[in-house]
């Protein structure tokens, strides 16, 4: 049975991951609105990953005999001044999430909840990757500045990210 303190923190993390899903979907809408469909596609792929993250915690709570309690989601932001600002926000958000994973690991260790260490370790690795990716794109956008043709090239590159098969965020999956 999962310790009460960790259960509360994991339920909070389900909310954090669902808010991540929500903010990346919001960024996808922003990029579609700007006709930067490659960046919108990248954000839709990222939103898909965040829903998976939320469900990993959701299922882990159940597997450990806990009760999942869903919470209200905040609409974190809907507009950005530029693509660079949106990706900088993505990087900031991933740093915030990494801090939450660190807190979960601290609680799990204090509560001697060793059965939760493998999943938290998976999230540690995942956060290293997510911070690195969003930081790199953010830095590239800073270099691009006002160069529209370089922006379109990056948009095309980000449009090549692949969806996991059958993702509900992939228009080609539900338009068949
Ligand atoms: Fe699930 Fe991007 O943190």
PDB file of N, CA and C in Angstrom, residues 27-28 31-32 36-45 83-84 87 137 141 144 150-156 158-159:
ATOM      1  N   UNK A  27      -0.253  25.408 -26.964  1.00  0.00           N
ATOM      2  CA  UNK A  27       0.825  25.883 -27.840  1.00  0.00           C
ATOM      3  C   UNK A  27       0.595  25.386 -29.275  1.00  0.00           C
ATOM      4  N   UNK A  28       0.078  24.159 -29.414  1.00  0.00           N
ATOM      5  CA  UNK A  28      -0.224  23.630 -30.760  1.00  0.00           C
ATOM      6  C   UNK A  28      -1.250  24.539 -31.435  1.00  0.00           C
ATOM      7  N   UNK A  31       0.450  27.713 -32.570  1.00  0.00           N
ATOM      8  CA  UNK A  31       1.274  27.554 -33.781  1.00  0.00           C
ATOM      9  C   UNK A  31       0.416  27.309 -35.018  1.00  0.00           C
ATOM     10  N   UNK A  32      -0.674  26.547 -34.883  1.00  0.00           N
ATOM     11  CA  UNK A  32      -1.575  26.376 -36.032  1.00  0.00           C
ATOM     12  C   UNK A  32      -2.099  27.739 -36.475  1.00  0.00           C
ATOM     13  N   UNK A  36       2.333  27.881 -38.563  1.00  0.00           N
ATOM     14  CA  UNK A  36       3.589  27.137 -38.358  1.00  0.00           C
ATOM     15  C   UNK A  36       3.178  25.706 -37.977  1.00  0.00           C
ATOM     16  N   UNK A  37       2.736  24.971 -38.995  1.00  0.00           N
ATOM     17  CA  UNK A  37       2.123  23.672 -38.729  1.00  0.00           C
ATOM     18  C   UNK A  37       3.121  22.609 -38.276  1.00  0.00           C
ATOM     19  N   UNK A  38       4.410  22.790 -38.630  1.00  0.00           N
ATOM     20  CA  UNK A  38       5.431  21.843 -38.161  1.00  0.00           C
ATOM     21  C   UNK A  38       5.605  21.963 -36.646  1.00  0.00           C
ATOM     22  N   UNK A  39       5.647  23.190 -36.170  1.00  0.00           N
ATOM     23  CA  UNK A  39       5.776  23.408 -34.716  1.00  0.00           C
ATOM     24  C   UNK A  39       4.502  22.964 -34.003  1.00  0.00           C
ATOM     25  N   UNK A  40       3.354  23.213 -34.648  1.00  0.00           N
ATOM     26  CA  UNK A  40       2.083  22.746 -34.070  1.00  0.00           C
ATOM     27  C   UNK A  40       2.098  21.220 -33.958  1.00  0.00           C
ATOM     28  N   UNK A  41       2.590  20.566 -35.003  1.00  0.00           N
ATOM     29  CA  UNK A  41       2.678  19.098 -34.998  1.00  0.00           C
ATOM     30  C   UNK A  41       3.589  18.630 -33.857  1.00  0.00           C
ATOM     31  N   UNK A  42       4.724  19.298 -33.695  1.00  0.00           N
ATOM     32  CA  UNK A  42       5.673  18.936 -32.624  1.00  0.00           C
ATOM     33  C   UNK A  42       4.975  19.052 -31.270  1.00  0.00           C
ATOM     34  N   UNK A  43       4.204  20.115 -31.087  1.00  0.00           N
ATOM     35  CA  UNK A  43       3.495  20.311 -29.816  1.00  0.00           C
ATOM     36  C   UNK A  43       2.404  19.266 -29.609  1.00  0.00           C
ATOM     37  N   UNK A  44       1.754  18.852 -30.693  1.00  0.00           N
ATOM     38  CA  UNK A  44       0.740  17.796 -30.563  1.00  0.00           C
ATOM     39  C   UNK A  44       1.400  16.490 -30.143  1.00  0.00           C
ATOM     40  N   UNK A  45       2.574  16.194 -30.711  1.00  0.00           N
ATOM     41  CA  UNK A  45       3.316  14.984 -30.302  1.00  0.00           C
ATOM     42  C   UNK A  45       3.680  15.082 -28.817  1.00  0.00           C
ATOM     43  N   UNK A  83       7.362  32.500 -31.423  1.00  0.00           N
ATOM     44  CA  UNK A  83       7.705  31.078 -31.268  1.00  0.00           C
ATOM     45  C   UNK A  83       8.809  30.887 -30.223  1.00  0.00           C
ATOM     46  N   UNK A  84       9.770  31.810 -30.202  1.00  0.00           N
ATOM     47  CA  UNK A  84      10.871  31.693 -29.232  1.00  0.00           C
ATOM     48  C   UNK A  84      10.330  31.726 -27.806  1.00  0.00           C
ATOM     49  N   UNK A  87       8.636  28.323 -26.937  1.00  0.00           N
ATOM     50  CA  UNK A  87       9.570  27.236 -26.618  1.00  0.00           C
ATOM     51  C   UNK A  87      10.358  27.522 -25.338  1.00  0.00           C
ATOM     52  N   UNK A 137      15.776  23.615 -28.888  1.00  0.00           N
ATOM     53  CA  UNK A 137      14.902  24.308 -29.847  1.00  0.00           C
ATOM     54  C   UNK A 137      14.785  25.787 -29.462  1.00  0.00           C
ATOM     55  N   UNK A 141      15.803  28.983 -31.811  1.00  0.00           N
ATOM     56  CA  UNK A 141      14.883  30.079 -32.143  1.00  0.00           C
ATOM     57  C   UNK A 141      15.476  31.430 -31.771  1.00  0.00           C
ATOM     58  N   UNK A 144      17.774  32.238 -34.587  1.00  0.00           N
ATOM     59  CA  UNK A 144      17.027  32.554 -35.812  1.00  0.00           C
ATOM     60  C   UNK A 144      16.540  33.999 -35.804  1.00  0.00           C
ATOM     61  N   UNK A 150      14.775  30.944 -42.099  1.00  0.00           N
ATOM     62  CA  UNK A 150      15.333  29.982 -41.120  1.00  0.00           C
ATOM     63  C   UNK A 150      14.218  29.446 -40.219  1.00  0.00           C
ATOM     64  N   UNK A 151      13.258  30.307 -39.892  1.00  0.00           N
ATOM     65  CA  UNK A 151      12.122  29.877 -39.064  1.00  0.00           C
ATOM     66  C   UNK A 151      11.322  28.791 -39.792  1.00  0.00           C
ATOM     67  N   UNK A 152      11.100  29.006 -41.096  1.00  0.00           N
ATOM     68  CA  UNK A 152      10.339  28.013 -41.865  1.00  0.00           C
ATOM     69  C   UNK A 152      11.104  26.703 -41.996  1.00  0.00           C
ATOM     70  N   UNK A 153      12.435  26.797 -42.087  1.00  0.00           N
ATOM     71  CA  UNK A 153      13.237  25.559 -42.150  1.00  0.00           C
ATOM     72  C   UNK A 153      13.116  24.768 -40.855  1.00  0.00           C
ATOM     73  N   UNK A 154      13.180  25.474 -39.728  1.00  0.00           N
ATOM     74  CA  UNK A 154      13.043  24.791 -38.433  1.00  0.00           C
ATOM     75  C   UNK A 154      11.625  24.221 -38.293  1.00  0.00           C
ATOM     76  N   UNK A 155      10.640  24.977 -38.778  1.00  0.00           N
ATOM     77  CA  UNK A 155       9.251  24.504 -38.729  1.00  0.00           C
ATOM     78  C   UNK A 155       9.131  23.180 -39.483  1.00  0.00           C
ATOM     79  N   UNK A 156       9.762  23.109 -40.655  1.00  0.00           N
ATOM     80  CA  UNK A 156       9.709  21.868 -41.446  1.00  0.00           C
ATOM     81  C   UNK A 156      10.380  20.720 -40.694  1.00  0.00           C
ATOM     82  N   UNK A 158      10.788  20.366 -37.434  1.00  0.00           N
ATOM     83  CA  UNK A 158      10.000  19.928 -36.268  1.00  0.00           C
ATOM     84  C   UNK A 158       8.746  19.165 -36.692  1.00  0.00           C
ATOM     85  N   UNK A 159       8.326  19.395 -37.933  1.00  0.00           N
ATOM     86  CA  UNK A 159       7.160  18.682 -38.469  1.00  0.00           C
ATOM     87  C   UNK A 159       7.440  17.225 -38.767  1.00  0.00           C
TER      88      UNK A 159
END
